[in-house]
Amino acid sequence: MFRWLTQSSAYLVLIILGSIFLSLVAGGWIAFETFGFSFLTTEVWNPVTEQFGALAPIYGTIVTSIIAMLVAVPISIGIAVFLTELCPMALRRPIGVAIELLAGVPSIIYGIWGLFFFAPFIQRYVQPELISTFKGVPILETLFSGPPYGIGILTSSLILAMMILPFITAVCRDVFETVPPVLKEAAYGLGWTTREVVSNVVIPYTRVGIIGGVMLGLGRALGETMAVTFVIGNAHRISGSILAPGTTISATIANEFTEAVGDLYTSSLIALGLILFFITFVVLALARLMLMRIEKKAGT
Amino acid sequence: MALDHGRYRRRRLRSTITVTLCWLAAALGITILGVILATLVYKGFAGLGLQVFTEMTPPPGSDGGLLNAIVGSLIMTVIGVIVGTPIGILAGTYMAEYGRYNKVSSVIRFINDILLSAPSIVTGLFVYEILVRPMGHFSAIAGAAALAILVIPTVVRTTENMLLLVPNTLREASSALGMPQSMVIRNVAYKAARAGMITGVLLAIARISGETAPLLFTSLNNQFWSTDVNAPIASLPVVIFQYALSPYEDWQRLAWAGALLITAAVLTLSILARWLGSSRTQQ
């Protein structure tokens, strides 16, 4: 009896994932049927004429995530190296806990903080500098053009970076600890510097795990909703400038779902949700596979 | 002794630069946490007063508090935890005790890990499809269901990990006394893993109490006092979302007060969970 109870609960986990997938397919069906493949390739998003294309939110989701990764990954690895190799023993726990608490702060807090504190800060001090510095430089000029709104793709990306930083740091720290001390001792014994030990021993040994952690962070960044909704500006267009407002899949759903009138509008938003779920599923599955590989290595 | 001093110095310099950058990265991480907390306390205290806990969410321009939102959050969190925790514990038990070495458990573990970091707004869409649409209206039940789905993976993970830490000799000893396996699990393994399992539940509560996205279109919001679980209900995160994006300054002040409350609750819970977890492993 008890065994049966535990077993059916375990299967329930599988059923939940399956039914999330099925319900999103069912909910988004009308949109896919109406627009077909062009749903993925058109930029138009017009509730009045009931024309919906997912390209702008998909673009925003991917671009904000990529910029967030570019910022967060080096910093996370730096913190993880600091925590495992450099930090004095007495400070290790408090600093580790502080970084973990950063992961616990709810995303709506990042949102309100981003809107009232971080975006004005970026608008006043960072964006004007970027615009004037890169004026005249090809490519970069377009990337940092337009008026400094404060809110937009860049600000969202930076806030995303802060939010995923603790997750990547935690994974990196854990995998760095799987490096056998004897390897590092041997390297130091040869007279290697700390930098050489980290880049020639620690990082190659844990590469798969680091990539797993990075993918885990990417999965989070792709799906993050509230913080982005506050600061992205919610504009359904693709702009060459990362200072311009944009939108992401999750921000579009959060902003428009309760206001969506008509089956086609609702269905298009659910179809967006399905796309998001699919992308994050693939990324997170890859992350888990990589982390499982390093766990196996640590076990033997 | 033909030591190449120039090369040695270059290597030392590069190392020093790397080490300094790592120190700076750690400092940056702590600075971010510090700035966020400082902003919250500074802005949140301005709006925090007794009326926050005793009055309803106001229309713009008049005084009010967050009482209905606080109560709504509590109701949905409690239902979500009550529904999600047993399922999570039972599923974790199956994976650690009955199906420790079989394929199904590793598939479930894999899927569970994905659910753990899947976007919570997708959970909201799912509950909208299976509960809100058939029922025809937003409700506290739907909100609580979405939160319960978020509780399960966290509890499964910690329960399984904690049960795996229980030494097998304990199980063997009680089996040798003639206990059936279900009794061994309930009377021996659960007892040994209790602190860790409570940690998991605390972490799950911490996670769902700040969740906003899955509530936006399940429980919606309600400006008035309501404890009816079959009707739309207010919750702190959704009120913060709505008030922070509004142009009214008194609404924004209330949003900050709510943000301070949630963060204080969530951080207290996670520190408590960590403390409980670490006191368990030190024994």
Coordinates of C-alpha atoms in Angstrom, one line a residue:
Chain A
M1 CA 0.0 0.0 0.0
F2 CA 2.7 2.5 1.1
R3 CA 4.9 1.4 -1.8
W4 CA 2.1 1.9 -4.3
L5 CA 1.5 5.4 -2.8
T6 CA 5.1 6.4 -3.2
Q7 CA 5.3 4.9 -6.7
S8 CA 2.3 6.7 -8.0
S9 CA 3.6 10.0 -6.6
A10 CA 6.8 9.4 -8.4
Y11 CA 5.0 8.8 -11.7
L12 CA 2.9 11.9 -11.0
V13 CA 6.1 13.9 -11.6
L14 CA 6.4 12.5 -15.1
I15 CA 2.7 13.0 -15.7
I16 CA 2.9 16.7 -14.7
L17 CA 5.6 17.4 -17.2
G18 CA 3.7 15.5 -19.9
S19 CA 0.5 17.3 -19.2
I20 CA 2.2 20.7 -19.2
F21 CA 3.5 19.9 -22.6
L22 CA 0.1 18.6 -23.9
S23 CA -1.9 21.4 -22.5
L24 CA 0.3 24.0 -24.1
V25 CA 0.1 22.2 -27.4
A26 CA -3.7 22.1 -27.1
G27 CA -3.9 25.8 -26.0
G28 CA -1.6 27.0 -28.8
W29 CA -3.3 24.9 -31.5
I30 CA -5.5 27.7 -32.9
A31 CA -2.5 29.9 -33.3
F32 CA -0.4 27.3 -35.1
E33 CA -3.3 26.4 -37.3
T34 CA -4.0 29.9 -38.3
F35 CA -0.4 31.2 -38.9
G36 CA 1.4 28.0 -39.5
F37 CA 5.2 28.2 -39.7
S38 CA 5.1 32.0 -40.3
F39 CA 4.2 32.4 -36.6
L40 CA 7.9 31.9 -35.9
T41 CA 9.2 34.1 -38.6
T42 CA 7.0 37.2 -38.6
E43 CA 7.6 40.3 -36.5
V44 CA 4.1 41.8 -36.6
W45 CA 2.2 41.6 -33.3
N46 CA -1.1 43.4 -33.7
P47 CA -4.0 42.5 -31.5
V48 CA -6.3 44.8 -33.4
T49 CA -6.0 43.1 -36.7
E50 CA -5.3 39.8 -35.0
Q51 CA -1.9 39.3 -36.7
F52 CA 0.6 37.6 -34.4
G53 CA 4.2 36.7 -35.1
A54 CA 6.6 35.5 -32.4
L55 CA 9.9 36.7 -33.9
A56 CA 10.3 39.8 -31.8
P57 CA 9.8 38.0 -28.4
I58 CA 12.0 35.1 -29.5
Y59 CA 14.7 37.5 -30.6
G60 CA 14.5 39.4 -27.3
T61 CA 14.6 36.3 -25.2
I62 CA 17.7 35.0 -27.0
V63 CA 19.6 38.3 -27.1
T64 CA 19.0 39.2 -23.5
S65 CA 20.1 35.7 -22.5
I66 CA 23.2 35.8 -24.5
I67 CA 24.3 39.2 -23.2
A68 CA 23.5 38.1 -19.6
M69 CA 25.6 35.0 -20.1
L70 CA 28.5 37.1 -21.5
V71 CA 28.4 39.2 -18.3
A72 CA 27.6 36.5 -15.8
V73 CA 29.8 33.6 -16.8
P74 CA 33.3 35.1 -16.3
I75 CA 32.2 36.7 -13.0
S76 CA 30.7 33.5 -11.8
I77 CA 33.8 31.5 -12.6
G78 CA 35.8 34.2 -10.9
I79 CA 33.8 34.0 -7.7
A80 CA 33.9 30.2 -7.8
V81 CA 37.7 30.3 -8.1
F82 CA 37.8 32.8 -5.3
L83 CA 35.7 30.6 -3.1
T84 CA 37.6 27.3 -3.7
E85 CA 41.2 28.5 -4.1
L86 CA 41.8 32.0 -2.8
C87 CA 39.4 32.8 0.0
P88 CA 40.6 32.6 3.6
M89 CA 38.9 29.7 5.3
A90 CA 37.1 31.9 7.8
L91 CA 35.4 33.9 5.1
R92 CA 34.5 31.0 2.8
R93 CA 31.2 30.2 4.5
P94 CA 29.8 33.7 5.0
I95 CA 30.7 34.8 1.4
G96 CA 29.3 31.5 0.0
V97 CA 26.0 32.1 1.9
A98 CA 25.8 35.7 0.7
I99 CA 26.1 34.5 -2.9
E100 CA 23.4 31.8 -2.3
L101 CA 21.1 34.4 -0.7
L102 CA 21.4 36.4 -3.9
A103 CA 19.7 33.3 -5.6
G104 CA 17.0 33.4 -3.0
V105 CA 15.8 36.9 -3.6
P106 CA 12.5 36.7 -5.5
S107 CA 12.5 37.8 -9.1
I108 CA 9.9 40.5 -8.5
I109 CA 12.3 42.2 -6.1
Y110 CA 14.9 42.3 -8.9
G111 CA 12.1 43.8 -11.0
I112 CA 11.1 46.6 -8.7
W113 CA 14.7 47.3 -7.9
G114 CA 15.6 47.3 -11.5
L115 CA 12.8 49.7 -12.4
F116 CA 13.4 52.3 -9.7
F117 CA 17.1 52.0 -8.9
F118 CA 19.1 50.2 -11.6
A119 CA 17.5 51.5 -14.7
P120 CA 17.8 55.2 -13.7
F121 CA 21.4 54.5 -12.7
I122 CA 22.1 53.0 -16.1
Q123 CA 20.3 55.8 -17.9
R124 CA 22.2 58.5 -16.1
Y125 CA 25.7 57.2 -15.8
V126 CA 26.3 54.3 -18.2
Q127 CA 24.2 54.7 -21.4
P128 CA 25.3 58.3 -22.3
E129 CA 28.9 57.1 -21.8
L130 CA 28.4 54.1 -24.1
I131 CA 26.7 56.3 -26.8
S132 CA 29.4 58.9 -26.9
T133 CA 32.3 56.4 -26.6
F134 CA 31.2 54.3 -29.5
K135 CA 30.1 57.1 -31.8
G136 CA 31.8 56.6 -35.1
V137 CA 32.9 53.1 -34.5
P138 CA 31.2 50.8 -37.1
I139 CA 28.8 48.1 -35.8
L140 CA 29.2 49.2 -32.2
E141 CA 27.7 52.6 -33.1
T142 CA 24.4 50.9 -34.1
L143 CA 24.6 48.6 -31.1
F144 CA 24.7 51.5 -28.7
S145 CA 22.5 54.0 -30.6
G146 CA 19.3 55.9 -29.8
P147 CA 18.3 57.9 -26.7
P148 CA 19.2 56.6 -23.3
Y149 CA 15.8 55.3 -22.1
G150 CA 17.2 53.4 -19.1
I151 CA 14.9 50.5 -19.7
G152 CA 15.5 48.2 -22.6
I153 CA 17.4 45.2 -23.7
L154 CA 20.8 46.1 -22.1
T155 CA 19.3 46.8 -18.6
S156 CA 17.3 43.6 -18.7
S157 CA 20.3 41.6 -19.7
L158 CA 22.4 43.1 -16.8
I159 CA 19.7 42.3 -14.3
L160 CA 19.4 38.8 -15.7
A161 CA 23.1 38.4 -15.3
M162 CA 22.8 39.3 -11.6
M163 CA 20.0 36.8 -11.1
I164 CA 21.8 33.8 -12.8
L165 CA 25.2 34.6 -11.3
P166 CA 24.6 32.7 -8.1
F167 CA 23.4 29.6 -9.9
I168 CA 26.4 29.3 -12.1
T169 CA 28.7 30.1 -9.2
A170 CA 27.2 27.4 -7.1
V171 CA 27.6 24.7 -9.8
C172 CA 31.2 25.9 -10.6
R173 CA 32.1 25.8 -7.0
D174 CA 30.7 22.3 -6.6
V175 CA 32.5 20.9 -9.6
F176 CA 35.8 22.7 -8.7
E177 CA 35.7 20.8 -5.4
T178 CA 35.7 17.5 -7.3
V179 CA 39.2 18.2 -8.5
P180 CA 41.5 15.8 -6.6
P181 CA 43.8 17.9 -4.4
V182 CA 46.8 15.8 -5.4
L183 CA 46.5 17.1 -8.9
K184 CA 46.7 20.7 -7.7
E185 CA 49.4 19.9 -5.2
A186 CA 51.5 18.4 -7.9
A187 CA 51.1 21.4 -10.1
Y188 CA 52.0 23.8 -7.4
G189 CA 54.9 21.6 -6.6
L190 CA 56.3 22.2 -10.1
G191 CA 56.3 25.9 -9.3
W192 CA 53.1 26.8 -11.2
T193 CA 51.4 30.1 -10.3
T194 CA 47.7 30.1 -9.1
R195 CA 46.6 31.3 -12.5
E196 CA 48.4 28.4 -14.2
V197 CA 46.9 25.9 -11.8
V198 CA 43.4 27.2 -12.4
S199 CA 43.6 27.4 -16.2
N200 CA 45.6 24.3 -16.8
V201 CA 44.4 21.9 -14.1
V202 CA 41.1 23.0 -12.5
I203 CA 39.2 24.3 -15.5
P204 CA 40.2 21.5 -18.0
Y205 CA 39.3 18.8 -15.3
T206 CA 35.9 20.3 -14.7
R207 CA 35.1 21.6 -18.2
V208 CA 32.0 19.5 -18.7
G209 CA 30.6 20.5 -15.3
I210 CA 31.2 24.2 -16.0
I211 CA 29.4 23.9 -19.3
G212 CA 26.5 22.2 -17.5
G213 CA 26.4 25.1 -15.0
V214 CA 26.5 27.6 -17.8
M215 CA 23.6 25.9 -19.5
L216 CA 21.7 25.7 -16.2
G217 CA 22.1 29.5 -15.9
L218 CA 21.1 29.9 -19.6
G219 CA 17.9 27.9 -18.9
R220 CA 17.0 30.2 -16.1
A221 CA 17.8 33.4 -18.1
L222 CA 15.6 32.2 -21.0
G223 CA 12.6 31.7 -18.7
E224 CA 12.9 34.5 -16.3
T225 CA 9.8 36.6 -16.2
M226 CA 9.1 39.3 -13.6
A227 CA 12.5 41.1 -13.5
V228 CA 12.5 41.3 -17.3
T229 CA 8.9 42.4 -17.5
F230 CA 9.6 45.5 -15.4
V231 CA 12.6 46.8 -17.3
I232 CA 12.5 45.6 -20.9
G233 CA 9.9 48.2 -22.2
N234 CA 7.6 45.7 -23.8
A235 CA 8.0 46.8 -27.4
H236 CA 7.2 44.3 -30.1
R237 CA 10.0 45.2 -32.5
I238 CA 13.5 44.1 -33.3
S239 CA 16.0 46.9 -33.1
G240 CA 19.7 46.9 -34.0
S241 CA 20.5 48.8 -30.7
I242 CA 20.7 47.1 -27.4
L243 CA 19.7 50.3 -25.7
A244 CA 16.2 50.1 -27.3
P245 CA 13.2 48.7 -25.6
G246 CA 12.2 45.2 -26.7
T247 CA 10.3 42.2 -25.3
T248 CA 10.8 38.6 -24.4
I249 CA 8.5 35.6 -24.6
S250 CA 7.8 35.5 -20.9
A251 CA 7.4 39.3 -20.6
T252 CA 4.9 39.3 -23.4
I253 CA 2.9 36.6 -21.7
A254 CA 3.0 38.3 -18.3
N255 CA 2.1 41.7 -19.7
E256 CA -0.7 40.7 -22.1
F257 CA -2.3 37.5 -21.0
T258 CA -5.0 38.9 -18.8
E259 CA -5.8 41.6 -21.4
A260 CA -6.0 39.2 -24.3
V261 CA -9.4 39.2 -25.8
G262 CA -10.4 36.5 -28.3
D263 CA -9.3 32.9 -28.8
L264 CA -6.7 33.7 -31.3
Y265 CA -4.9 36.2 -29.1
T266 CA -4.9 33.9 -26.0
S267 CA -3.9 31.0 -28.2
S268 CA -0.9 32.9 -29.7
L269 CA 0.3 33.7 -26.1
I270 CA 0.0 30.1 -25.1
A271 CA 1.9 29.1 -28.3
L272 CA 4.6 31.5 -27.2
G273 CA 4.7 29.7 -23.9
L274 CA 5.1 26.4 -25.7
I275 CA 8.1 27.7 -27.6
L276 CA 9.6 29.0 -24.4
F277 CA 9.0 25.6 -22.7
F278 CA 10.6 23.8 -25.6
I279 CA 13.7 25.9 -25.7
T280 CA 14.3 25.8 -21.9
F281 CA 13.6 22.1 -21.9
V282 CA 16.3 21.4 -24.4
V283 CA 18.8 23.7 -22.7
L284 CA 18.1 22.3 -19.2
A285 CA 18.2 18.7 -20.4
L286 CA 21.6 19.3 -21.9
A287 CA 22.7 21.0 -18.7
R288 CA 21.6 18.0 -16.6
L289 CA 23.3 15.5 -18.9
M290 CA 26.6 17.3 -18.5
L291 CA 26.3 17.6 -14.8
M292 CA 25.4 13.9 -14.5
R293 CA 28.6 13.1 -16.4
I294 CA 30.8 15.1 -13.9
E295 CA 28.9 13.5 -11.0
K296 CA 29.8 10.1 -12.3
K297 CA 33.4 11.2 -12.6
A298 CA 33.5 12.4 -9.1
G299 CA 31.9 9.2 -7.8
T300 CA 34.6 6.9 -9.2
Chain B
M1 CA 71.6 29.5 -12.1
A2 CA 70.5 30.9 -15.3
L3 CA 67.0 31.7 -14.2
D4 CA 64.9 33.6 -16.6
H5 CA 63.8 36.4 -14.3
G6 CA 61.8 38.3 -16.9
R7 CA 59.6 35.3 -17.7
Y8 CA 59.1 34.4 -14.1
R9 CA 58.1 38.0 -13.3
R10 CA 55.6 38.0 -16.2
R11 CA 54.1 34.7 -15.0
R12 CA 53.8 36.1 -11.5
L13 CA 52.2 39.3 -12.8
R14 CA 49.6 37.4 -14.8
S15 CA 48.7 35.3 -11.8
T16 CA 48.4 38.4 -9.6
I17 CA 46.1 40.0 -12.2
T18 CA 43.9 36.9 -12.3
V19 CA 43.7 36.6 -8.5
T20 CA 42.8 40.3 -8.2
L21 CA 40.0 39.8 -10.8
C22 CA 38.6 36.9 -8.8
W23 CA 38.7 39.0 -5.6
L24 CA 36.9 41.8 -7.5
A25 CA 34.3 39.3 -8.8
A26 CA 33.5 38.2 -5.3
A27 CA 33.3 41.8 -4.1
L28 CA 31.0 42.6 -6.9
G29 CA 28.6 39.7 -6.0
I30 CA 28.4 40.9 -2.4
T31 CA 28.0 44.5 -3.5
I32 CA 25.0 43.6 -5.6
L33 CA 23.3 41.8 -2.7
G34 CA 24.2 44.7 -0.4
V35 CA 22.8 47.4 -2.8
I36 CA 19.6 45.5 -3.4
L37 CA 19.0 45.0 0.4
A38 CA 19.9 48.6 1.2
T39 CA 17.5 49.9 -1.4
L40 CA 14.8 47.7 -0.1
V41 CA 15.2 48.7 3.5
Y42 CA 15.6 52.4 2.6
K43 CA 12.5 52.5 0.3
G44 CA 10.5 49.9 2.1
F45 CA 10.6 51.4 5.6
A46 CA 9.2 54.6 4.3
G47 CA 6.0 52.9 3.4
L48 CA 6.0 50.5 6.3
G49 CA 3.5 51.3 9.1
L50 CA 0.9 49.7 11.2
Q51 CA -1.8 50.4 8.5
V52 CA 0.1 48.1 6.1
F53 CA -1.0 45.2 8.3
T54 CA -4.5 46.4 9.2
E55 CA -6.0 48.0 6.0
M56 CA -7.0 46.8 2.6
T57 CA -5.2 47.7 -0.7
P58 CA -6.5 51.2 -1.5
P59 CA -7.6 52.8 -4.7
P60 CA -5.1 55.4 -5.9
G61 CA -5.0 58.6 -3.8
S62 CA -6.2 57.2 -0.5
D63 CA -4.6 55.6 2.4
G64 CA -4.5 51.8 2.8
G65 CA -2.4 48.8 3.5
L66 CA -1.7 45.3 2.3
L67 CA -3.8 43.2 4.6
N68 CA -5.8 41.3 2.0
A69 CA -2.7 40.7 -0.1
I70 CA -0.8 39.3 2.9
V71 CA -3.7 37.1 3.8
G72 CA -4.2 36.0 0.2
S73 CA -0.5 35.1 -0.1
L74 CA -0.6 33.1 3.2
I75 CA -3.7 31.2 2.1
M76 CA -2.3 30.2 -1.3
T77 CA 1.1 29.4 0.1
V78 CA -0.4 27.2 2.8
I79 CA -2.6 25.3 0.4
G80 CA 0.2 24.9 -2.1
V81 CA 2.5 23.5 0.6
I82 CA -0.1 21.2 2.0
V83 CA -0.9 19.8 -1.4
G84 CA 2.6 19.7 -2.8
T85 CA 4.7 18.5 0.2
P86 CA 3.2 15.0 0.6
I87 CA 3.4 14.3 -3.1
G88 CA 7.0 15.4 -3.1
I89 CA 8.0 13.4 -0.1
L90 CA 6.3 10.3 -1.4
A91 CA 7.9 10.6 -4.8
G92 CA 11.3 11.2 -3.2
T93 CA 10.8 8.2 -1.0
Y94 CA 10.1 5.9 -3.9
M95 CA 13.2 7.0 -5.7
A96 CA 15.5 6.6 -2.7
E97 CA 14.0 3.5 -1.1
Y98 CA 12.1 1.4 -3.6
G99 CA 13.5 2.3 -6.9
R100 CA 17.0 3.2 -6.0
Y101 CA 18.7 1.3 -8.8
N102 CA 16.0 1.1 -11.5
K103 CA 15.8 3.1 -14.7
V104 CA 12.5 4.7 -13.9
S105 CA 14.0 6.5 -10.9
S106 CA 16.8 8.0 -13.0
V107 CA 14.3 9.2 -15.6
I108 CA 12.1 10.7 -12.9
R109 CA 15.2 12.4 -11.3
F110 CA 16.1 13.9 -14.7
I111 CA 12.5 15.2 -15.3
N112 CA 12.3 16.5 -11.8
D113 CA 15.5 18.4 -12.2
I114 CA 14.1 20.0 -15.3
L115 CA 10.9 20.9 -13.6
L116 CA 12.9 22.5 -10.8
S117 CA 14.3 25.1 -13.1
A118 CA 11.6 25.3 -15.7
P119 CA 10.1 28.8 -16.2
S120 CA 7.3 29.3 -13.6
I121 CA 5.2 31.3 -16.0
V122 CA 4.7 28.1 -18.0
T123 CA 3.2 26.5 -14.9
G124 CA 0.8 29.4 -14.8
L125 CA -0.2 28.8 -18.4
F126 CA -0.7 25.1 -17.6
V127 CA -3.0 25.8 -14.6
Y128 CA -4.9 28.3 -16.7
E129 CA -5.6 25.6 -19.3
I130 CA -6.6 22.9 -16.9
L131 CA -8.3 24.9 -14.1
V132 CA -9.1 28.5 -14.9
R133 CA -10.6 27.9 -18.4
P134 CA -12.8 24.9 -17.4
M135 CA -14.0 26.7 -14.2
G136 CA -14.6 29.9 -16.1
H137 CA -13.0 32.2 -13.6
F138 CA -9.7 33.0 -11.8
S139 CA -9.5 31.6 -8.2
A140 CA -7.3 31.1 -5.2
I141 CA -7.5 27.4 -5.8
A142 CA -5.9 27.8 -9.2
G143 CA -3.2 30.0 -7.7
A144 CA -2.5 27.4 -5.0
A145 CA -2.4 24.6 -7.6
A146 CA 0.3 26.5 -9.6
L147 CA 2.3 26.9 -6.4
A148 CA 1.9 23.3 -5.4
I149 CA 3.4 22.3 -8.8
L150 CA 6.4 24.4 -7.9
V151 CA 6.7 22.9 -4.5
I152 CA 6.9 19.3 -5.7
P153 CA 10.3 19.2 -7.4
T154 CA 12.1 21.0 -4.6
V155 CA 10.7 18.6 -2.0
V156 CA 11.4 15.6 -4.2
R157 CA 15.0 16.6 -4.6
T158 CA 15.8 17.2 -0.9
T159 CA 13.8 14.2 0.3
E160 CA 15.7 11.9 -2.0
N161 CA 19.1 13.3 -1.1
M162 CA 18.4 13.2 2.6
L163 CA 17.1 9.6 2.5
L164 CA 20.2 8.5 0.5
L165 CA 22.3 9.9 3.4
V166 CA 20.7 7.6 5.9
P167 CA 23.1 4.8 6.6
N168 CA 22.0 1.4 5.3
T169 CA 23.0 -0.3 8.5
L170 CA 20.1 1.4 10.2
R171 CA 17.7 -0.1 7.7
E172 CA 19.3 -3.5 7.9
A173 CA 19.1 -3.5 11.7
S174 CA 15.4 -2.8 11.7
S175 CA 14.7 -5.2 8.9
A176 CA 16.5 -7.9 10.9
L177 CA 14.1 -7.2 13.7
G178 CA 11.3 -8.2 11.4
M179 CA 9.9 -4.8 10.4
P180 CA 8.3 -4.7 6.9
Q181 CA 10.0 -2.2 4.5
S182 CA 7.2 0.4 4.7
M183 CA 7.6 0.5 8.5
V184 CA 11.4 0.7 8.2
I185 CA 11.0 3.7 6.0
R186 CA 8.4 5.5 8.1
N187 CA 9.9 4.7 11.5
V188 CA 13.6 4.7 10.8
A189 CA 14.6 6.4 7.6
Y190 CA 12.1 9.3 8.0
K191 CA 13.3 9.9 11.5
A192 CA 16.9 9.9 10.6
A193 CA 16.3 12.3 7.6
R194 CA 13.8 14.5 9.3
A195 CA 15.9 17.7 9.6
G196 CA 16.9 17.5 6.0
M197 CA 13.4 17.0 4.8
I198 CA 12.1 20.0 6.8
T199 CA 14.9 22.0 5.1
G200 CA 13.5 21.0 1.8
V201 CA 10.0 22.1 2.7
L202 CA 11.3 25.5 4.1
L203 CA 13.2 26.0 0.8
A204 CA 10.1 25.3 -1.1
I205 CA 8.1 27.8 0.9
A206 CA 10.8 30.4 0.4
R207 CA 10.6 29.7 -3.3
I208 CA 6.9 30.0 -3.8
S209 CA 6.3 32.9 -1.5
G210 CA 8.0 35.3 -3.9
E211 CA 6.5 33.7 -7.1
T212 CA 4.6 36.2 -9.2
A213 CA 4.4 34.9 -12.8
P214 CA 2.3 31.8 -12.2
L215 CA -0.2 33.9 -10.1
L216 CA -0.8 36.6 -12.7
F217 CA -3.5 34.6 -14.5
T218 CA -4.5 31.9 -12.0
S219 CA -5.4 33.8 -8.9
L220 CA -5.4 37.2 -10.6
N221 CA -5.9 39.9 -8.0
N222 CA -8.6 41.4 -5.8
Q223 CA -8.8 44.9 -4.3
F224 CA -11.1 43.8 -1.5
W225 CA -11.1 41.5 1.5
S226 CA -11.6 37.9 0.3
T227 CA -10.9 34.5 1.8
D228 CA -13.1 32.7 -0.7
V229 CA -10.8 30.1 -2.3
N230 CA -13.2 29.9 -5.3
A231 CA -12.8 33.6 -6.2
P232 CA -9.9 35.7 -7.3
I233 CA -7.7 36.7 -4.5
A234 CA -5.0 39.3 -3.9
S235 CA -1.4 38.2 -3.2
L236 CA 1.7 40.3 -2.2
P237 CA 3.8 39.6 -5.4
V238 CA 0.9 40.5 -7.8
V239 CA 0.0 43.6 -5.8
I240 CA 3.7 44.7 -5.9
F241 CA 3.7 44.1 -9.7
Q242 CA 0.6 46.1 -10.2
Y243 CA 1.4 48.9 -7.8
A244 CA 5.1 49.3 -8.8
L245 CA 4.2 49.8 -12.5
S246 CA 1.4 52.3 -11.6
P247 CA 2.0 56.0 -11.9
Y248 CA 0.7 56.7 -8.4
E249 CA 3.3 57.5 -5.7
D250 CA 1.4 56.1 -2.8
W251 CA 0.9 52.8 -4.6
Q252 CA 4.6 52.7 -5.4
R253 CA 5.3 53.3 -1.7
L254 CA 3.1 50.3 -0.8
A255 CA 4.8 48.2 -3.4
W256 CA 8.2 48.9 -1.8
A257 CA 6.8 48.0 1.7
G258 CA 5.5 44.7 0.2
A259 CA 8.8 44.0 -1.4
L260 CA 10.6 44.5 1.9
L261 CA 8.1 42.2 3.6
I262 CA 8.5 39.4 1.1
T263 CA 12.3 39.6 0.9
A264 CA 12.6 39.6 4.7
A265 CA 10.3 36.5 4.8
V266 CA 12.1 34.7 2.0
L267 CA 15.6 35.4 3.3
T268 CA 14.7 34.4 6.9
L269 CA 13.3 31.1 5.6
S270 CA 16.4 30.3 3.5
I271 CA 18.7 31.2 6.4
L272 CA 16.6 29.0 8.7
A273 CA 16.7 26.2 6.2
R274 CA 20.5 26.5 5.7
W275 CA 21.0 26.5 9.5
L276 CA 18.9 23.5 10.0
G277 CA 20.6 21.7 7.1
S278 CA 24.1 22.4 8.4
S279 CA 23.3 21.4 12.0
R280 CA 22.1 18.1 10.6
T281 CA 25.3 17.3 8.7
Q282 CA 27.6 18.3 11.6
Q283 CA 26.1 15.7 14.0

